[in-house]
Amino acid sequence: RRVLAGVLAAGLMLLSALAADNPSDAKREFSLPDTSLFTHCRFVYESNCMICHGARGRGDGTMVMEDWPDKPRNFTAAVYKYKSTPDDKLPTDADLERTIRHGIANTNMPIFSHLREDELRSVIEYLKFLSRSWRNPGNYADPIAIPATPEWFEEPTELIKHQADGRQQYVQSCLPCHGEDADGRGPASTALVNSKGETIYPADLRTRLKSGRTPQDTWRTIAVGLNGTPMVGYRDLLTADNIWDLVAYIHSLRSGGEQIRL
């Protein structure tokens, strides 16, 4: 026990230093997973994550049921959907922290608000031991900058105008998959598969989105896309303002107000 306590204490000190040296993900530098933290990180992972994600992070934990519509993430594949980095690049620590802290709506991924800061950092670091992808500098990229939410979000009259513009943009870009009523039942929705060849269905945009509840979360999802799924990023196809209009429309679907139509 004394040995374990010593290892844990050393791990905590190193994690504190790690957090202090990396206050932001604005500019990423490649670094290998810190092997000196392995024991402490594994302890925290096994205490909180193993029951669903499995001992080796393959998404095959003892709690997983066959009828779960969204299986736990297979960390060995290193395919992460909810992130701010482009295309198939690895997520930032901030991306992983957001998912762990806030959970994923409409799935069995809960909110881990009880984790201390050092425990959170431990889980994030441990994920990097589970796939060799984290050892390849080519898999790293800076996050895509997310602009501040426009002031017109707080102006009802202006907001309605942008929601109407967003509805038009939705028809052009999103309707084939997400459907006329944004219920995920568009004409192309039945023929979609993910990167593993499994059938996948578009989100029902009238419900809480899995990628987060804020306008910036929705902006990020539209701009970056969802890695490993047919949801592509639109950052090169739409302007930032176009995306904000789309965000305004999508959020109106869950506001309780009358749905905007052309």
Short mmCIF file of C-alpha atoms in Angstrom, two decimals:
data_model
loop_
_atom_site.label_atom_id
_atom_site.label_comp_id
_atom_site.label_asym_id
_atom_site.label_seq_id
_atom_site.Cartn_x
_atom_site.Cartn_y
_atom_site.Cartn_z
CA ARG A 1 0.00 0.00 0.00
CA ARG A 2 2.84 2.36 0.81
CA VAL A 3 4.36 1.70 -2.61
CA LEU A 4 1.03 2.36 -4.33
CA ALA A 5 0.54 5.53 -2.30
CA GLY A 6 3.99 6.69 -3.33
CA VAL A 7 3.26 6.00 -6.99
CA LEU A 8 -0.05 7.83 -6.77
CA ALA A 9 1.54 10.81 -5.10
CA ALA A 10 4.24 10.99 -7.74
CA GLY A 11 1.60 10.69 -10.43
CA LEU A 12 -0.36 13.57 -8.95
CA MET A 13 2.71 15.78 -8.88
CA LEU A 14 3.51 14.96 -12.48
CA LEU A 15 -0.07 15.54 -13.55
CA SER A 16 -0.04 18.94 -11.88
CA ALA A 17 3.10 19.81 -13.79
CA LEU A 18 1.54 18.51 -17.00
CA ALA A 19 -1.52 20.69 -16.51
CA ALA A 20 0.61 23.73 -15.72
CA ASP A 21 2.75 23.25 -18.82
CA ASN A 22 -0.28 22.81 -21.10
CA PRO A 23 -2.85 25.49 -20.16
CA SER A 24 -4.28 25.65 -23.67
CA ASP A 25 -4.71 23.55 -26.79
CA ALA A 26 -4.42 26.61 -29.03
CA LYS A 27 -1.09 25.39 -30.44
CA ARG A 28 -0.35 21.71 -30.17
CA GLU A 29 3.06 20.14 -29.97
CA PHE A 30 3.58 16.42 -30.42
CA SER A 31 4.61 14.49 -27.34
CA LEU A 32 4.58 10.82 -26.48
CA PRO A 33 2.32 9.54 -23.69
CA ASP A 34 4.07 10.02 -20.36
CA THR A 35 5.01 6.51 -19.21
CA SER A 36 5.80 7.78 -15.71
CA LEU A 37 2.07 8.40 -15.24
CA PHE A 38 0.92 4.98 -16.44
CA THR A 39 0.20 3.34 -13.09
CA HIS A 40 -1.83 6.20 -11.69
CA CYS A 41 -3.66 6.76 -14.97
CA ARG A 42 -4.62 3.09 -15.24
CA PHE A 43 -5.92 3.13 -11.66
CA VAL A 44 -8.27 6.05 -12.41
CA TYR A 45 -9.37 4.53 -15.74
CA GLU A 46 -10.15 1.16 -14.19
CA SER A 47 -12.10 2.83 -11.38
CA ASN A 48 -14.31 4.89 -13.69
CA CYS A 49 -14.24 3.74 -17.31
CA MET A 50 -13.37 0.06 -17.57
CA ILE A 51 -16.89 -1.21 -16.81
CA CYS A 52 -18.07 0.10 -20.20
CA HIS A 53 -14.93 0.62 -22.27
CA GLY A 54 -13.21 -2.60 -21.21
CA ALA A 55 -9.87 -3.41 -19.65
CA ARG A 56 -8.01 -2.66 -22.87
CA GLY A 57 -10.26 0.15 -24.08
CA ARG A 58 -11.96 -1.84 -26.84
CA GLY A 59 -15.50 -0.86 -25.87
CA ASP A 60 -16.27 -4.34 -24.57
CA GLY A 61 -16.78 -3.76 -20.86
CA THR A 62 -18.86 -6.05 -18.66
CA MET A 63 -21.75 -3.57 -18.48
CA VAL A 64 -22.24 -3.29 -22.25
CA MET A 65 -25.54 -4.66 -23.55
CA GLU A 66 -26.13 -5.93 -27.08
CA ASP A 67 -29.16 -3.69 -27.56
CA TRP A 68 -27.30 -0.46 -26.79
CA PRO A 69 -27.80 1.80 -29.84
CA ASP A 70 -24.49 3.56 -29.17
CA LYS A 71 -21.71 1.24 -28.08
CA PRO A 72 -18.85 2.60 -25.93
CA ARG A 73 -15.94 4.07 -27.84
CA ASN A 74 -13.18 1.67 -28.90
CA PHE A 75 -10.15 3.67 -27.83
CA THR A 76 -7.73 1.33 -29.58
CA ALA A 77 -9.09 2.53 -32.95
CA ALA A 78 -8.56 6.18 -31.94
CA VAL A 79 -11.58 7.35 -33.97
CA TYR A 80 -13.18 10.21 -32.04
CA LYS A 81 -16.34 11.94 -33.20
CA TYR A 82 -16.64 14.91 -30.86
CA LYS A 83 -13.59 17.06 -31.40
CA SER A 84 -12.33 20.37 -32.71
CA THR A 85 -9.51 19.10 -34.93
CA PRO A 86 -9.96 18.58 -38.67
CA ASP A 87 -10.88 15.36 -40.42
CA ASP A 88 -9.25 12.25 -38.94
CA LYS A 89 -6.81 14.04 -36.64
CA LEU A 90 -6.71 13.15 -32.96
CA PRO A 91 -8.75 15.27 -30.53
CA THR A 92 -7.19 17.79 -28.19
CA ASP A 93 -7.11 17.30 -24.44
CA ALA A 94 -9.83 19.95 -24.21
CA ASP A 95 -12.03 17.89 -26.55
CA LEU A 96 -11.64 14.80 -24.40
CA GLU A 97 -12.24 16.79 -21.24
CA ARG A 98 -15.47 18.21 -22.66
CA THR A 99 -16.84 14.74 -23.42
CA ILE A 100 -15.82 13.31 -20.04
CA ARG A 101 -17.14 16.26 -18.05
CA HIS A 102 -20.44 16.67 -19.91
CA GLY A 103 -21.17 13.16 -21.16
CA ILE A 104 -22.94 12.41 -24.44
CA ALA A 105 -26.66 13.12 -24.57
CA ASN A 106 -29.06 10.32 -25.51
CA THR A 107 -26.40 7.65 -24.88
CA ASN A 108 -25.12 5.67 -21.92
CA MET A 109 -22.05 7.92 -21.60
CA PRO A 110 -22.71 9.73 -18.29
CA ILE A 111 -21.45 13.00 -16.87
CA PHE A 112 -18.24 12.55 -14.86
CA SER A 113 -18.47 15.75 -12.88
CA HIS A 114 -17.20 14.01 -9.74
CA LEU A 115 -13.66 13.55 -11.06
CA ARG A 116 -11.01 15.75 -9.49
CA GLU A 117 -8.83 17.72 -11.89
CA ASP A 118 -5.90 15.33 -11.44
CA GLU A 119 -8.19 12.33 -12.07
CA LEU A 120 -9.55 13.92 -15.22
CA ARG A 121 -6.04 14.54 -16.50
CA SER A 122 -5.18 10.92 -15.66
CA VAL A 123 -8.04 9.50 -17.74
CA ILE A 124 -7.12 11.70 -20.70
CA GLU A 125 -3.49 10.63 -20.52
CA TYR A 126 -4.40 6.96 -20.18
CA LEU A 127 -6.39 7.00 -23.42
CA LYS A 128 -3.13 7.79 -25.18
CA PHE A 129 -1.65 4.50 -23.98
CA LEU A 130 -4.45 2.52 -25.65
CA SER A 131 -3.64 3.25 -29.30
CA ARG A 132 -0.41 3.68 -31.23
CA SER A 133 -2.10 6.48 -33.15
CA TRP A 134 -1.07 8.82 -30.33
CA ARG A 135 2.59 8.06 -31.11
CA ASN A 136 2.38 9.34 -34.69
CA PRO A 137 3.05 13.09 -35.09
CA GLY A 138 1.07 13.04 -38.35
CA ASN A 139 -2.13 12.42 -36.38
CA TYR A 140 -1.87 15.72 -34.51
CA ALA A 141 -3.31 19.04 -35.68
CA ASP A 142 -4.25 22.39 -34.20
CA PRO A 143 -7.94 22.80 -33.33
CA ILE A 144 -10.14 24.79 -35.67
CA ALA A 145 -10.88 28.21 -34.23
CA ILE A 146 -14.50 28.59 -33.16
CA PRO A 147 -15.73 32.19 -33.37
CA ALA A 148 -17.61 33.81 -30.52
CA THR A 149 -21.40 33.48 -30.59
CA PRO A 150 -22.79 36.49 -32.53
CA GLU A 151 -24.48 39.23 -30.52
CA TRP A 152 -27.66 38.81 -32.57
CA PHE A 153 -28.32 35.55 -30.69
CA GLU A 154 -29.52 37.80 -27.85
CA GLU A 155 -31.69 40.02 -30.09
CA PRO A 156 -35.05 38.28 -30.74
CA THR A 157 -35.89 40.17 -33.93
CA GLU A 158 -32.46 39.60 -35.47
CA LEU A 159 -32.39 36.02 -34.28
CA ILE A 160 -35.60 35.22 -36.16
CA LYS A 161 -34.12 36.64 -39.37
CA HIS A 162 -31.02 34.48 -39.03
CA GLN A 163 -33.12 31.42 -38.21
CA ALA A 164 -35.02 31.94 -41.47
CA ASP A 165 -31.74 32.18 -43.37
CA GLY A 166 -30.57 29.11 -41.54
CA ARG A 167 -33.67 27.20 -42.62
CA GLN A 168 -32.83 27.92 -46.26
CA GLN A 169 -29.26 26.78 -45.70
CA TYR A 170 -30.59 23.66 -43.97
CA VAL A 171 -32.69 22.74 -47.01
CA GLN A 172 -29.65 23.04 -49.27
CA SER A 173 -27.12 21.24 -47.10
CA CYS A 174 -28.81 19.09 -44.46
CA LEU A 175 -32.29 18.00 -45.56
CA PRO A 176 -31.22 14.94 -47.61
CA CYS A 177 -30.01 13.21 -44.45
CA HIS A 178 -31.79 14.94 -41.57
CA GLY A 179 -35.16 15.28 -43.29
CA GLU A 180 -37.78 17.96 -43.91
CA ASP A 181 -38.75 17.99 -40.24
CA ALA A 182 -35.17 17.56 -38.95
CA ASP A 183 -36.15 14.20 -37.45
CA GLY A 184 -33.25 12.29 -39.01
CA ARG A 185 -35.46 10.66 -41.65
CA GLY A 186 -34.28 12.29 -44.85
CA PRO A 187 -34.37 10.48 -48.22
CA ALA A 188 -30.68 9.48 -47.85
CA SER A 189 -30.91 8.44 -44.20
CA THR A 190 -31.41 4.71 -44.78
CA ALA A 191 -28.26 4.16 -46.83
CA LEU A 192 -25.63 5.55 -44.45
CA VAL A 193 -22.83 3.58 -42.79
CA ASN A 194 -20.00 4.51 -40.45
CA SER A 195 -16.29 3.82 -40.88
CA LYS A 196 -16.81 0.24 -39.62
CA GLY A 197 -19.47 -0.46 -42.23
CA GLU A 198 -22.28 -0.42 -39.69
CA THR A 199 -25.64 1.21 -40.43
CA ILE A 200 -25.87 4.66 -38.90
CA TYR A 201 -28.73 7.12 -38.76
CA PRO A 202 -28.65 10.93 -38.81
CA ALA A 203 -29.40 12.76 -35.59
CA ASP A 204 -32.88 13.93 -34.74
CA LEU A 205 -32.06 17.63 -34.52
CA ARG A 206 -35.19 18.34 -32.49
CA THR A 207 -33.60 16.66 -29.46
CA ARG A 208 -30.51 17.48 -27.44
CA LEU A 209 -27.45 16.95 -29.62
CA LYS A 210 -24.77 14.47 -28.59
CA SER A 211 -21.92 16.85 -29.36
CA GLY A 212 -23.03 19.43 -26.78
CA ARG A 213 -25.79 21.83 -25.87
CA THR A 214 -24.28 25.26 -26.61
CA PRO A 215 -24.38 27.16 -29.92
CA GLN A 216 -20.60 26.86 -30.14
CA ASP A 217 -20.84 23.08 -29.77
CA THR A 218 -23.24 22.99 -32.73
CA TRP A 219 -21.05 25.35 -34.76
CA ARG A 220 -18.06 23.10 -34.13
CA THR A 221 -19.97 19.99 -35.22
CA ILE A 222 -21.14 21.56 -38.46
CA ALA A 223 -17.71 23.01 -39.26
CA VAL A 224 -15.62 19.97 -38.34
CA GLY A 225 -18.05 17.09 -38.87
CA LEU A 226 -18.12 13.82 -36.94
CA ASN A 227 -15.12 11.62 -37.64
CA GLY A 228 -15.94 8.06 -38.64
CA THR A 229 -19.46 8.97 -39.76
CA PRO A 230 -21.07 10.31 -42.99
CA MET A 231 -21.38 13.74 -41.27
CA VAL A 232 -18.73 15.76 -43.08
CA GLY A 233 -17.34 19.11 -42.01
CA TYR A 234 -18.71 22.18 -43.81
CA ARG A 235 -15.98 24.66 -42.91
CA ASP A 236 -14.74 24.75 -46.53
CA LEU A 237 -18.24 24.76 -48.03
CA LEU A 238 -19.97 27.39 -45.93
CA THR A 239 -18.88 30.69 -44.45
CA ALA A 240 -18.70 31.13 -40.68
CA ASP A 241 -21.83 33.31 -40.90
CA ASN A 242 -23.68 30.63 -42.89
CA ILE A 243 -22.87 28.14 -40.18
CA TRP A 244 -24.11 30.50 -37.46
CA ASP A 245 -27.40 30.86 -39.36
CA LEU A 246 -27.68 27.07 -39.43
CA VAL A 247 -26.93 26.93 -35.71
CA ALA A 248 -29.68 29.47 -35.04
CA TYR A 249 -32.19 27.40 -37.01
CA ILE A 250 -31.21 24.10 -35.40
CA HIS A 251 -31.48 25.57 -31.92
CA SER A 252 -34.92 26.95 -32.76
CA LEU A 253 -36.12 23.38 -33.25
CA ARG A 254 -35.67 22.73 -29.53
CA SER A 255 -36.80 26.11 -28.23
CA GLY A 256 -40.47 25.21 -28.01
CA GLY A 257 -41.42 27.83 -30.54
CA GLU A 258 -43.07 27.38 -33.92
CA GLN A 259 -40.78 25.70 -36.43
CA ILE A 260 -39.56 28.06 -39.15
CA ARG A 261 -40.44 27.02 -42.68
CA LEU A 262 -39.85 28.53 -46.12
#
